[in-house]
CSV table of C-alpha atoms in Angstrom, one decimal:
chain,number,residue,atom,x,y,z
A,1,UNK,CA,0.0,0.0,0.0
A,2,UNK,CA,1.4,3.4,-1.0
A,3,UNK,CA,1.7,5.8,1.9
A,4,UNK,CA,3.3,8.6,-0.1
A,5,UNK,CA,0.6,10.9,-1.5
A,6,UNK,CA,2.6,11.5,-4.7
A,7,UNK,CA,2.7,7.7,-5.4
A,8,UNK,CA,-1.1,7.4,-4.7
A,9,UNK,CA,-2.1,10.2,-7.1
A,10,UNK,CA,0.1,9.3,-10.1
A,11,UNK,CA,-2.3,7.1,-11.9
A,12,UNK,CA,-5.8,8.0,-13.0
A,13,UNK,CA,-8.3,5.3,-12.0
A,14,UNK,CA,-10.5,3.6,-14.6
A,15,UNK,CA,-13.7,4.9,-13.0
A,16,UNK,CA,-14.0,8.5,-11.6
A,17,UNK,CA,-16.7,10.2,-9.6
A,18,UNK,CA,-18.2,13.3,-11.1
A,19,UNK,CA,-16.2,15.5,-8.7
A,20,UNK,CA,-12.9,13.8,-9.7
A,21,UNK,CA,-13.7,14.1,-13.4
A,22,UNK,CA,-14.6,17.7,-13.1
A,23,UNK,CA,-11.4,18.5,-11.3
A,24,UNK,CA,-9.2,16.6,-13.8
A,25,UNK,CA,-10.8,18.1,-16.9
A,26,UNK,CA,-11.4,21.6,-15.5
A,27,UNK,CA,-15.2,21.6,-16.0
A,28,UNK,CA,-18.2,21.7,-13.7
A,29,UNK,CA,-20.1,18.8,-12.3
A,30,UNK,CA,-23.2,20.3,-13.8
A,31,UNK,CA,-21.7,20.2,-17.2
A,32,UNK,CA,-20.9,16.5,-16.7
A,33,UNK,CA,-24.4,15.8,-15.5
A,34,UNK,CA,-25.8,17.6,-18.7
A,35,UNK,CA,-23.6,15.4,-20.9
A,36,UNK,CA,-24.8,12.3,-19.1
A,37,UNK,CA,-28.4,13.4,-19.4
A,38,UNK,CA,-28.1,14.0,-23.2
A,39,UNK,CA,-26.4,10.6,-23.7
A,40,UNK,CA,-23.1,12.1,-24.8
A,41,UNK,CA,-21.2,10.8,-21.8
A,42,UNK,CA,-21.9,7.2,-20.7
A,43,UNK,CA,-22.1,6.8,-16.9
A,44,UNK,CA,-22.9,4.0,-14.4
A,45,UNK,CA,-25.0,4.3,-11.3
A,46,UNK,CA,-23.9,2.3,-8.3
A,47,UNK,CA,-26.7,2.1,-5.8
A,48,UNK,CA,-29.2,4.9,-5.5
A,49,UNK,CA,-26.8,7.9,-5.5
A,50,UNK,CA,-23.3,7.1,-6.7
A,51,UNK,CA,-22.5,7.9,-10.3
A,52,UNK,CA,-19.2,7.0,-12.0
A,53,UNK,CA,-17.8,7.7,-15.4
A,54,UNK,CA,-14.9,5.9,-17.2
A,55,UNK,CA,-11.8,7.8,-17.9
A,56,UNK,CA,-11.7,6.6,-21.5
A,57,UNK,CA,-15.2,7.9,-22.1
A,58,UNK,CA,-14.1,11.3,-20.7
A,59,UNK,CA,-11.1,11.3,-23.0
A,60,UNK,CA,-13.4,10.6,-26.0
A,61,UNK,CA,-15.9,13.4,-25.0
A,62,UNK,CA,-13.3,15.9,-24.0
A,63,UNK,CA,-11.1,15.6,-27.1
A,64,UNK,CA,-8.8,18.4,-28.2
A,65,UNK,CA,-9.8,20.8,-30.9
A,66,UNK,CA,-7.6,20.5,-34.0
A,67,UNK,CA,-6.7,23.9,-35.5
A,68,UNK,CA,-5.7,23.9,-39.1
A,69,UNK,CA,-3.5,26.9,-40.0
A,70,UNK,CA,-4.1,28.4,-43.3
A,71,UNK,CA,-1.4,30.1,-45.3
A,72,UNK,CA,-1.8,33.9,-45.3
A,73,UNK,CA,-1.5,35.4,-48.7
A,74,UNK,CA,-0.5,39.0,-48.9
A,75,UNK,CA,-1.4,41.2,-51.7
A,76,UNK,CA,1.5,42.9,-53.4
A,77,UNK,CA,1.1,46.6,-53.9
């Protein structure tokens, strides 16, 4: 068992609470709840109150935006 906090927090668990996911991805719990309600983010309910999301599903939903740079053409005077 790891007693050092740095060792304990190095790996991301497979399943995250909504609070953990919001902290890791820098978004609100309400945003996660909306994504779950619309079906964009799959989630599992454990018991009556506990909701968990998988890290791989979060990675899929919170994907980076690809920016394509266009060449700038200058008009010659």
